[in-house]
Coordinates of C-alpha atoms and ligand atoms in Angstrom, one line a residue:
X1 CA -12.7 16.6 13.2
X2 CA -16.3 17.3 12.1
X3 CA -17.6 20.5 13.6
X4 CA -21.0 18.9 14.5
X5 CA -19.6 15.9 16.2
X6 CA -22.0 16.0 19.1
X7 CA -25.0 15.9 16.9
X8 CA -23.6 12.9 15.0
X9 CA -23.3 10.8 18.1
X10 CA -26.0 8.2 18.5
X11 CA -28.2 8.2 21.7
X12 CA -27.1 4.7 22.4
X13 CA -23.4 5.5 22.4
X14 CA -22.7 3.5 25.6
X15 CA -24.1 0.3 23.9
X16 CA -21.8 0.5 20.9
X17 CA -19.6 -2.5 20.6
X18 CA -18.8 -2.5 17.0
X19 CA -15.5 -2.9 15.3
X20 CA -15.2 -0.9 12.1
X21 CA -12.7 -1.9 9.5
X22 CA -11.9 0.8 6.8
X23 CA -11.0 -1.0 3.5
X24 CA -11.9 -4.3 1.9
X25 CA -8.5 -5.4 0.5
X26 CA -6.5 -8.3 1.9
X27 CA -5.7 -6.6 5.2
X28 CA -9.3 -5.6 5.9
X29 CA -11.0 -8.9 4.9
X30 CA -8.4 -11.1 6.6
X31 CA -8.8 -9.1 9.8
X32 CA -12.6 -9.3 9.6
X33 CA -12.5 -13.1 9.1
X34 CA -10.0 -13.5 12.0
X35 CA -12.3 -11.5 14.3
X36 CA -15.4 -13.7 13.5
X37 CA -17.7 -14.4 15.2
X38 CA -17.4 -10.9 16.7
X39 CA -19.5 -8.4 14.8
X40 CA -17.5 -6.3 12.4
X41 CA -18.5 -3.7 9.9
X42 CA -16.2 -3.4 6.8
X43 CA -16.5 -0.1 5.0
X44 CA -15.1 -0.1 1.5
X45 CA -14.9 2.7 -1.0
X46 CA -15.5 0.3 -3.9
X47 CA -17.2 -3.1 -4.1
X48 CA -14.9 -5.6 -2.4
X49 CA -12.7 -7.2 -4.9
X50 CA -12.4 -3.9 -6.8
X51 CA -10.5 -0.8 -6.0
X52 CA -8.0 -2.7 -4.0
X53 CA -4.3 -3.4 -4.9
X54 CA -4.7 -6.8 -3.3
X55 CA -6.8 -8.0 -6.1
X56 CA -4.1 -7.0 -8.6
X57 CA -1.1 -8.7 -7.0
X58 CA 0.6 -10.9 -9.5
X59 CA 3.6 -12.4 -7.8
X60 CA 2.2 -13.8 -4.6
X61 CA 3.2 -14.0 -0.9
X62 CA 6.7 -14.5 0.4
X63 CA 7.0 -17.2 3.0
X64 CA 10.0 -19.3 4.0
X65 CA 8.3 -22.7 3.5
X66 CA 10.7 -24.8 1.4
X67 CA 13.1 -27.3 2.9
X68 CA 16.2 -25.3 1.9
X69 CA 14.8 -22.0 3.2
X70 CA 14.8 -20.5 6.7
X71 CA 13.4 -17.6 8.6
X72 CA 17.0 -16.3 9.0
X73 CA 17.5 -16.3 5.2
X74 CA 14.2 -14.5 4.6
X75 CA 15.1 -12.0 7.3
X76 CA 18.6 -11.4 5.8
X77 CA 17.0 -10.7 2.4
X78 CA 14.4 -8.3 3.9
X79 CA 17.1 -6.5 5.9
X80 CA 19.4 -6.1 2.9
X81 CA 16.6 -4.7 0.7
X82 CA 15.5 -2.2 3.5
X83 CA 18.8 -0.2 3.3
X84 CA 19.5 0.0 7.0
X85 CA 16.0 1.0 8.3
X86 CA 14.3 -2.4 8.8
X87 CA 13.1 -3.0 12.4
X88 CA 14.5 -6.5 12.7
X89 CA 12.4 -7.6 15.6
X90 CA 9.2 -6.7 13.6
X91 CA 10.5 -8.3 10.4
X92 CA 11.4 -11.5 12.2
X93 CA 7.9 -11.6 13.8
X94 CA 6.3 -11.1 10.4
X95 CA 8.5 -13.8 8.7
X96 CA 8.1 -16.4 11.4
X97 CA 4.3 -16.1 11.5
X98 CA 4.1 -16.1 7.6
X99 CA 3.7 -19.9 7.0
X100 CA 0.9 -20.2 9.5
X101 CA -1.0 -17.3 7.9
X102 CA -0.5 -18.9 4.5
X103 CA -2.1 -22.1 5.9
X104 CA -5.0 -19.9 7.1
X105 CA -5.4 -18.7 3.5
X106 CA -5.4 -22.3 2.3
X107 CA -8.1 -23.0 4.9
X108 CA -10.2 -20.1 3.5
X109 CA -9.9 -21.8 0.1
X110 CA -7.1 -20.1 -1.7
X111 CA -5.9 -22.4 -4.5
X112 CA -2.1 -21.9 -4.2
X113 CA -0.2 -23.7 -7.0
X114 CA 1.1 -27.2 -6.0
X115 CA 3.3 -29.7 -7.6
X116 CA 2.2 -33.3 -8.5
X117 CA 2.9 -34.4 -5.0
X118 CA 0.8 -31.7 -3.5
X119 CA 3.6 -29.5 -2.2
X120 CA 3.3 -25.8 -2.6
X121 CA 5.1 -24.5 -5.7
X122 CA 7.4 -21.7 -4.8
X123 CA 8.7 -19.1 -7.2
X124 CA 11.7 -16.7 -6.9
X125 CA 11.6 -13.0 -7.2
X126 CA 14.2 -10.1 -7.2
X127 CA 16.5 -9.9 -4.2
X128 CA 15.1 -13.2 -2.7
X129 CA 17.9 -15.7 -2.2
X130 CA 15.5 -18.6 -2.3
X131 CA 12.3 -19.7 -4.1
X132 CA 9.7 -18.6 -1.5
X133 CA 6.8 -17.0 -3.2
X134 CA 3.5 -18.9 -3.0
X135 CA 1.4 -18.1 -6.1
X136 CA -1.7 -19.0 -7.9
X137 CA -1.9 -19.9 -11.6
X138 CA 1.4 -18.2 -12.4
X139 CA 0.5 -14.5 -12.0
X140 CA -3.1 -14.6 -10.6
X141 CA -2.3 -14.6 -6.8
X142 CA -4.1 -11.4 -5.8
X143 CA -7.3 -12.1 -7.7
X144 CA -7.5 -15.7 -6.5
X145 CA -6.8 -14.8 -2.9
X146 CA -9.4 -12.1 -2.9
X147 CA -12.0 -14.3 -4.6
X148 CA -11.5 -16.9 -1.8
X149 CA -11.7 -14.4 1.0
X150 CA -14.7 -12.6 -0.5
X151 CA -16.6 -15.8 -0.6
X152 CA -15.5 -16.6 3.0
X153 CA -16.6 -13.2 4.1
X154 CA -20.0 -13.6 2.4
X155 CA -20.5 -16.8 4.2
X156 CA -19.7 -15.2 7.6
X157 CA -22.8 -13.7 9.2
X158 CA -20.9 -11.6 11.8
X159 CA -19.3 -9.5 9.0
X160 CA -21.3 -6.7 7.6
X161 CA -19.8 -5.3 4.4
X162 CA -20.9 -1.8 3.3
X163 CA -19.6 -1.2 -0.2
X164 CA -19.3 2.3 -1.7
X165 CA -18.7 3.9 1.7
X166 CA -15.8 6.4 1.4
X167 CA -14.5 7.1 4.8
X168 CA -13.6 10.8 5.1
X169 CA -12.7 11.3 8.8
X170 CA -11.9 9.6 12.0
X171 CA -14.1 10.7 14.9
X172 CA -11.4 11.7 17.4
X173 CA -11.3 13.6 20.7
X174 CA -7.8 14.2 21.9
X175 CA -6.0 10.9 21.5
X176 CA -9.2 8.8 21.5
X177 CA -10.6 7.5 18.2
X178 CA -14.2 6.4 18.6
X179 CA -15.5 5.9 15.1
X180 CA -15.5 7.1 11.5
X181 CA -17.5 9.3 9.2
X182 CA -18.2 8.0 5.7
X183 CA -20.0 9.1 2.6
X184 CA -22.1 6.5 0.9
X185 CA -22.7 6.0 -2.9
X186 CA -19.0 5.8 -3.7
X187 CA -18.6 9.2 -2.0
X188 CA -21.4 10.9 -4.0
X189 CA -24.1 11.0 -1.4
X190 CA -25.2 14.3 0.1
X191 CA -25.3 12.9 3.6
X192 CA -22.5 11.6 5.7
X193 CA -22.9 8.6 8.0
X194 CA -21.3 8.3 11.4
X195 CA -20.1 4.8 12.5
X196 CA -19.3 4.9 16.2
X197 CA -17.0 2.1 17.2
X198 CA -15.0 0.6 20.0
X199 CA -12.2 -0.1 17.7
X200 CA -11.3 1.3 14.2
X201 CA -9.0 -0.7 12.0
X202 CA -7.6 1.3 9.1
X203 CA -6.8 -0.9 6.1
X204 CA -7.2 1.6 3.3
X205 CA -4.1 0.8 1.2
X206 CA -1.6 2.9 -0.6
X207 CA -0.8 6.3 -2.2
X208 CA -0.2 5.6 -5.9
X209 CA -2.8 8.0 -7.2
X210 CA -0.9 11.0 -5.6
X211 CA 1.4 10.4 -8.7
X212 CA 0.8 10.6 -12.4
X213 CA 2.1 7.1 -13.3
X214 CA 1.1 4.3 -10.9
X215 CA 0.1 0.7 -10.8
X216 CA -2.4 1.2 -8.0
X217 CA -6.2 1.4 -8.3
X218 CA -7.8 4.9 -8.2
X219 CA -8.9 4.3 -4.5
X220 CA -5.2 4.3 -3.5
X221 CA -5.0 8.0 -2.8
X222 CA -3.5 8.1 0.6
X223 CA -6.7 9.1 2.3
X224 CA -6.1 6.7 5.2
X225 CA -2.7 8.2 6.1
X226 CA -4.2 11.7 5.6
X227 CA -7.2 11.1 8.0
X228 CA -5.0 9.4 10.6
X229 CA -2.5 12.3 10.4
X230 CA -5.3 14.8 10.7
X231 CA -6.6 13.1 13.8
X232 CA -3.1 13.4 15.3
X233 CA -1.6 10.0 14.6
X234 CA 2.2 9.7 14.2
X235 CA 3.2 8.8 10.6
X236 CA 6.5 7.0 10.0
X237 CA 8.8 7.0 7.0
X238 CA 6.4 8.9 4.6
X239 CA 9.2 9.7 2.2
X240 CA 9.8 6.1 1.2
X241 CA 7.8 5.5 -2.0
X242 CA 8.6 2.5 -4.0
X243 CA 8.6 2.6 -7.8
X244 CA 8.0 -0.6 -9.7
X245 CA 10.7 -0.7 -12.4
X246 CA 8.6 -2.4 -15.0
X247 CA 5.1 -0.9 -15.5
X248 CA 4.0 -1.5 -19.1
X249 CA 4.3 1.9 -20.9
X250 CA 1.2 2.1 -23.0
X251 CA -0.3 5.3 -21.5
X252 CA -2.9 3.7 -19.3
X253 CA -3.9 5.0 -15.9
X254 CA -3.3 2.9 -13.8
X255 CA -0.4 1.4 -15.7
X256 CA -0.5 -2.4 -16.0
X257 CA 2.3 -4.3 -14.5
X258 CA 4.9 -6.6 -15.9
X259 CA 5.5 -8.7 -12.8
X260 CA 8.9 -9.1 -11.2
X261 CA 8.5 -12.8 -11.6
X262 CA 9.3 -12.3 -15.3
X263 CA 12.8 -11.2 -14.4
X264 CA 12.9 -14.0 -11.9
X265 CA 12.4 -16.3 -14.8
X266 CA 15.2 -14.7 -16.8
X267 CA 13.6 -11.9 -18.8
X268 CA 16.2 -9.1 -19.5
X269 CA 16.0 -5.3 -19.6
X270 CA 17.3 -3.7 -22.8
X271 CA 17.3 -0.2 -24.3
X272 CA 16.2 0.6 -27.8
X273 CA 19.8 -0.2 -29.1
X274 CA 19.4 -3.7 -27.5
X275 CA 21.9 -3.0 -24.7
X276 CA 21.3 -4.8 -21.4
X277 CA 21.8 -1.7 -19.3
X278 CA 21.2 -3.3 -15.8
X279 CA 24.4 -5.5 -16.2
X280 CA 26.4 -2.2 -16.1
X281 CA 24.7 -1.1 -12.9
X282 CA 24.6 -4.0 -10.5
X283 CA 26.1 -7.5 -10.1
X284 CA 22.6 -9.0 -9.9
X285 CA 21.5 -7.0 -13.1
X286 CA 17.7 -7.4 -13.5
X287 CA 17.4 -9.0 -10.1
X288 CA 19.0 -6.1 -8.2
X289 CA 16.8 -4.4 -5.5
X290 CA 13.8 -2.6 -6.9
X291 CA 15.1 0.9 -6.3
X292 CA 18.2 0.3 -8.3
X293 CA 16.4 -1.3 -11.2
X294 CA 13.8 1.6 -11.1
X295 CA 16.6 4.2 -11.3
X296 CA 18.2 2.2 -14.2
X297 CA 15.0 2.2 -16.2
X298 CA 14.2 5.8 -15.3
X299 CA 17.7 6.9 -16.5
X300 CA 17.2 5.1 -19.9
X301 CA 13.7 6.6 -20.4
X302 CA 14.9 10.1 -19.3
X303 CA 17.8 9.9 -21.8
X304 CA 15.4 9.0 -24.6
X305 CA 16.9 5.5 -25.1
X306 CA 13.8 3.8 -23.9
X307 CA 13.5 0.7 -21.7
X308 CA 12.1 -2.7 -22.7
X309 CA 11.6 -6.0 -21.0
X310 CA 12.6 -8.7 -23.3
X311 CA 10.9 -12.0 -22.4
X312 CA 11.2 -13.6 -25.8
X313 CA 14.1 -15.9 -25.0
X314 CA 13.3 -16.7 -21.3
X315 CA 9.6 -17.3 -21.7
X316 CA 8.7 -17.0 -25.4
X317 CA 5.8 -19.1 -26.6
X318 CA 4.8 -20.2 -23.1
X319 CA 4.0 -16.6 -22.2
X320 CA 0.2 -16.8 -22.5
X321 CA 0.0 -19.9 -20.3
X322 CA 2.5 -18.9 -17.7
X323 CA 1.7 -15.1 -17.3
X324 CA -1.9 -14.7 -18.5
X325 CA -2.5 -11.3 -16.8
X326 CA 0.6 -9.6 -18.3
X327 CA -0.1 -11.3 -21.6
X328 CA -3.6 -9.9 -21.8
X329 CA -2.4 -6.3 -21.0
X330 CA 0.2 -6.6 -23.8
X331 CA -2.1 -8.1 -26.4
X332 CA -4.7 -5.3 -25.7
X333 CA -2.0 -2.8 -26.5
X334 CA -0.9 -4.6 -29.7
X335 CA 2.3 -6.1 -28.3
X336 CA 2.9 -9.9 -28.4
X337 CA 5.3 -10.5 -25.5
X338 CA 6.2 -13.9 -26.8
X339 CA 8.0 -12.3 -29.8
X340 CA 8.3 -8.6 -28.9
X341 CA 10.0 -6.7 -26.1
X342 CA 7.6 -4.9 -23.7
X343 CA 8.1 -1.1 -23.3
X344 CA 8.4 -0.3 -19.6
X345 CA 8.6 2.7 -17.3
X346 CA 8.9 3.1 -13.5
X347 CA 5.5 3.6 -11.7
X348 CA 4.6 4.3 -8.1
X349 CA 3.8 0.9 -6.7
X350 CA 4.0 0.7 -2.9
X351 CA 4.3 3.1 0.1
X352 CA 6.7 1.9 2.8
X353 CA 5.6 4.9 4.9
X354 CA 2.3 5.2 6.7
X355 CA 0.6 5.1 10.1
X356 CA 3.2 4.1 12.7
X357 CA 2.1 0.9 14.3
X358 CA 3.5 -1.5 16.9
X359 CA 3.6 -5.3 16.8
X360 CA -0.1 -5.6 17.4
X361 CA -1.0 -3.0 14.8
X362 CA -1.8 -0.3 17.3
X363 CA -1.3 3.3 16.2
X364 CA -0.3 6.1 18.5
X365 CA -4.0 6.9 19.0
X366 CA -6.2 4.9 21.4
X367 CA -8.9 3.0 19.5
X368 CA -7.1 3.1 16.2
X369 CA -5.3 0.0 14.7
X370 CA -4.0 -0.2 11.2
X371 CA -2.8 -3.0 8.9
X372 CA -1.5 -3.4 5.4
X373 CA -0.1 -0.8 3.1
X374 CA -1.5 2.2 5.0
X375 CA 0.9 1.4 7.8
X376 CA 4.6 1.7 8.5
X377 CA 5.4 -1.2 10.8
X378 CA 9.1 -1.0 10.1
X379 CA 9.3 -4.4 8.3
X380 CA 10.2 -2.9 4.9
X381 CA 12.7 -0.2 6.0
X382 CA 13.6 2.1 3.1
X383 CA 12.7 -0.4 0.4
X384 CA 10.2 -3.3 0.4
X385 CA 11.3 -6.7 -0.6
X386 CA 9.0 -8.1 -3.3
X387 CA 6.0 -10.0 -2.0
X388 CA 6.6 -9.1 1.6
X389 CA 3.6 -6.7 1.5
X390 CA 0.8 -9.3 1.2
X391 CA 2.7 -11.1 4.0
X392 CA 2.7 -8.0 6.2
X393 CA -1.0 -7.5 5.5
X394 CA -2.0 -11.0 6.7
X395 CA 0.4 -11.2 9.6
X396 CA -0.5 -7.9 11.2
X397 CA -4.2 -8.1 10.3
X398 CA -4.2 -11.4 12.2
X399 CA -2.3 -9.9 15.2
X400 CA -4.8 -7.0 15.3
X401 CA -7.7 -9.4 15.5
X402 CA -6.0 -11.2 18.5
X403 CA -5.2 -7.8 20.1
X404 CA -8.8 -6.5 19.7
X405 CA -10.3 -9.9 20.9
X406 CA -8.2 -9.6 24.0
X407 CA -9.4 -6.1 24.7
X408 CA -13.1 -6.0 24.0
X409 CA -15.7 -7.8 26.0
X410 CA -17.1 -11.0 24.6
X411 CA -20.8 -9.8 24.6
X412 CA -20.7 -7.7 21.5
X413 CA -24.3 -7.6 20.5
X414 CA -23.8 -4.9 18.0
X415 CA -26.0 -2.0 17.1
X416 CA -25.1 0.7 14.8
X417 CA -26.3 4.2 14.4
X418 CA -26.8 6.4 11.5
X419 CA -27.0 10.1 11.4
X420 CA -26.9 12.7 8.7
X421 CA -23.8 14.9 8.5
X422 CA -22.7 17.9 6.6
X423 CA -23.6 18.7 3.1
X424 CA -20.7 20.9 2.3
X425 CA -18.4 18.5 0.7
X426 CA -20.0 16.9 -2.3
X427 CA -16.7 16.1 -3.9
X428 CA -15.6 14.6 -7.1
X429 CA -12.0 14.8 -6.0
X430 CA -11.3 12.1 -8.5
X431 CA -11.7 14.4 -11.5
X432 CA -10.8 17.7 -10.0
X433 CA -8.1 19.9 -11.7
X434 CA -6.5 20.2 -8.3
X435 CA -5.9 16.4 -8.1
X436 CA -4.5 16.4 -11.6
X437 CA -2.1 19.2 -10.7
X438 CA -1.1 17.5 -7.5
X439 CA -0.3 14.2 -9.3
X440 CA 1.9 16.1 -11.8
X441 CA 3.7 18.0 -9.0
X442 CA 4.3 14.8 -7.0
X443 CA 5.7 13.0 -10.1
X444 CA 8.0 15.9 -11.0
X445 CA 9.4 16.7 -7.6
X446 CA 8.9 13.7 -5.2
X447 CA 9.4 11.0 -7.8
X448 CA 12.3 8.5 -8.6
X449 CA 14.9 11.3 -8.2
X450 CA 14.4 14.3 -5.9
X451 CA 16.3 17.4 -4.9
X452 CA 15.9 20.3 -2.4
X453 CA 14.8 22.9 -4.9
X454 CA 12.1 20.7 -6.3
X455 CA 10.9 19.6 -2.9
X456 CA 10.7 23.2 -1.6
X457 CA 8.7 24.2 -4.7
X458 CA 6.4 21.1 -4.2
X459 CA 5.7 21.9 -0.6
X460 CA 4.9 25.6 -1.4
X461 CA 2.5 24.4 -4.2
X462 CA 0.8 21.9 -2.0
X463 CA 0.2 24.5 0.6
X464 CA -1.3 26.7 -2.1
X465 CA -3.5 23.9 -3.4
X466 CA -4.8 23.1 0.1
X467 CA -5.8 26.8 0.6
X468 CA -7.6 26.7 -2.8
X469 CA -9.6 23.6 -2.0
X470 CA -10.2 23.4 1.7
X471 CA -12.4 20.3 1.6
X472 CA -12.3 17.3 3.8
X473 CA -11.4 14.6 1.3
X474 CA -8.9 16.8 -0.5
X475 CA -7.4 17.7 2.9
X476 CA -6.7 14.0 3.4
X477 CA -5.0 13.7 0.1
X478 CA -2.9 16.9 0.5
X479 CA -2.0 15.9 4.1
X480 CA -0.4 12.7 2.8
X481 CA 1.3 14.5 -0.1
X482 CA 2.7 17.0 2.4
X483 CA 4.0 14.3 4.7
X484 CA 5.8 12.5 1.7
X485 CA 7.3 15.9 0.5
X486 CA 8.4 17.1 3.9
X487 CA 9.8 13.6 4.8
X488 CA 11.8 13.7 1.5
X489 CA 12.9 17.2 2.2
X490 CA 14.2 16.4 5.6
X491 CA 16.1 13.3 4.5
X492 CA 19.2 14.9 3.1
X493 CA 20.7 11.6 1.8
X494 CA 19.9 8.8 -0.6
X495 CA 18.7 5.5 0.9
X496 CA 16.6 2.7 -0.4
X497 CA 13.8 4.0 -2.6
X498 CA 14.5 7.6 -1.6
X499 CA 17.1 9.2 -4.1
X500 CA 18.3 12.8 -3.7
X501 CA 20.4 13.9 -6.6
X502 CA 21.8 16.7 -4.3
X503 CA 22.7 14.1 -1.6
X504 CA 23.5 11.0 -3.6
X505 CA 25.2 9.1 -0.7
X506 CA 23.7 7.5 2.5
X507 CA 24.6 9.2 5.8
X508 CA 25.4 7.2 8.9
X509 CA 23.8 9.9 11.0
X510 CA 20.5 9.5 9.1
X511 CA 20.2 5.8 9.6
X512 CA 17.0 6.1 11.5
X513 CA 13.4 6.1 10.7
X514 CA 11.3 9.3 10.2
X515 CA 8.4 10.0 12.6
X516 CA 6.2 13.0 11.8
X517 CA 2.9 14.4 12.9
X518 CA 0.9 16.6 10.7
X519 CA 1.4 19.4 13.1
X520 CA 5.2 19.2 12.7
X521 CA 4.8 18.8 8.9
X522 CA 2.6 21.9 8.7
X523 CA 5.1 23.9 10.7
X524 CA 7.9 23.0 8.3
X525 CA 5.7 23.6 5.3
X526 CA 4.6 27.0 6.6
X527 CA 8.2 28.0 7.1
X528 CA 9.1 27.0 3.5
X529 CA 6.0 28.5 2.0
X530 CA 7.1 31.8 3.7
Ligands
FAD601 C1 -0.4 -4.3 -9.6 C2 0.1 -4.6 -8.2 C3 0.8 -5.9 -8.0 C4 1.2 -6.2 -6.8 N1 1.8 -7.4 -6.6 C5 2.2 -7.8 -5.3 C6 2.7 -9.1 -5.1 O1 2.8 -10.0 -6.0 N2 3.0 -9.4 -3.8 C7 2.9 -8.5 -2.7 O2 3.2 -8.9 -1.6 N3 2.4 -7.3 -3.0 C8 2.1 -6.9 -4.2 N4 1.6 -5.7 -4.4 C9 1.3 -4.8 -3.3 C10 0.1 -5.3 -2.5 O3 -0.9 -5.7 -3.4 C11 -0.5 -4.3 -1.6 O4 0.5 -3.7 -0.8 C12 -1.5 -4.9 -0.7 O5 -2.5 -5.6 -1.5 C13 -2.2 -3.9 0.2 O6 -3.3 -4.5 0.8 P1 -4.2 -3.6 1.7 O7 -5.3 -4.5 2.1 O8 -3.4 -2.8 2.6 O9 -4.8 -2.5 0.6 P2 -5.7 -2.7 -0.7 O10 -5.8 -4.1 -1.2 O11 -5.3 -1.6 -1.7 O12 -7.2 -2.4 -0.1 C14 -7.5 -1.1 0.3 C15 -9.0 -1.0 0.5 O13 -9.3 0.2 1.1 C16 -10.4 0.9 0.4 N5 -10.3 2.3 0.6 C17 -9.3 3.2 0.3 N6 -9.6 4.4 0.8 C18 -10.8 4.3 1.4 C19 -11.6 5.2 2.1 N7 -11.3 6.5 2.3 N8 -12.8 4.8 2.6 C20 -13.1 3.4 2.5 N9 -12.4 2.5 1.9 C21 -11.2 3.0 1.3 C22 -10.2 0.4 -1.0 O14 -11.3 0.6 -1.9 C23 -9.8 -1.1 -0.7 O15 -11.0 -1.8 -0.5 C24 1.1 -5.3 -5.7 C25 0.5 -4.1 -5.9 C26 0.0 -3.7 -7.2 C27 -0.7 -2.4 -7.4

């Protein structure tokens, strides 16, 4: 809460009928388009199309659309991957609305791959029992989807896009959210701007940059979860962080990705000795659920044997044509994936936890909706099934638009107000030594494998870091890190993407989701910090 909230309120508060969407990735833009012609303001930390995981997605969107597939089969795969924590009603809802939302994307101009007869071409990914991933030009799904949506947004006069606006706080009084406060110029401006709103939709993406090795863009720093938690929203399942098993290990930040589809097409994982280690660990070998493959790769790397994705036989000379994005990353690092195995490492890829939302994307606070990776809707449980995240983003963003349309009056002649805010927080959190320290601590103690001693140490260090840098934007980051750490500390079992070396088995008594507020988290952190 800003201290000078009253002074930031515009005179014309009563007339405000704006809808503010935080984030210009797939969830944010899709929601804005679905709300048209209602006036919407999209605030995005980076120019839309950049700084969003959506633009980087390689595989595509999972949707049961082939004649041999069914909603039941897609649901069964989703539930199996989620390790006992999938909210089945929510997942069924997402899956059954998926094909219609894919048709919406086609209508917005997304050029999904088709066969000669014009049917959508569907590919298969790990832990999917059917070919059900709609894709574009092999591995270009995210970029192509975003290009189409951005051009649709630019053609829609009711959508105002404000790029380079980093949202730092929700304006909240008690349980009512009535706007956001943002800092322009990619967060470098000396003034902050208040955007009062009837409805705020948080679509700010994931948490990858709380860790050292991640596939996410730098904007994915968990600030959305942090600011919602700071305003009092309930956060669900924060401890479940998914590691992609095959980020390309060439020392880049963010780490480029060798898409799961490569394994779907038959690429194998080997160590330096050429041993296909996943065959020892799971009946589905390379196509086992992500957490199992990530732990297999982590173990080989930690033991010094290295891990490599060998595509030479399965894809070989077709590599550049079929997987142009991965090909370009490899070639830039001096690796020819047609003839050489690609060195890989697990990297933070996706956050199953986030702002707890219902079937209409409503959070526990009035006036605050959320969609996409910033949320925890329960559809992924303890482990997301590949390509279900873009699906979740479009389905729930669409449902939010319907929910808001039903609640707000039609009139909506929007006005917006601007007022200068505090000057105290000119942050370059991005380069701060504290953020670097935090990323190292998170990777060491809340990474692929966790234990009680490491998590306690992490929580104490996070509390110390927060005291050292009590600034708004860093507070959002630390809040999210604390939620992940405390959630992982409380879950004394291993389940899905959460692995505790001191509690390697799943416990029937812990087969439930985690719900935490920041208040509860801080109480536990304070007890542990002593
Ligand atoms: C390399 C890669 C490949 C992937 N491949 C797939 C795939 O094939 N299929 C699949 O289903 N999923 C995939 N995923 C996951 C999927 O891309 C994401 O979960 C999904 O795109 C999230 O969409 P979103 O709209 O919620 O967030 P994003 O697309 O990340 O957008 C978040 C937006 O919020 C903005 N933002 C962040 N913080 C702030 C702030 N404080 N103020 C203002 N704006 C802010 C960002 O700049 C951005 O505009 C992949 C992820 C990565 C990283």
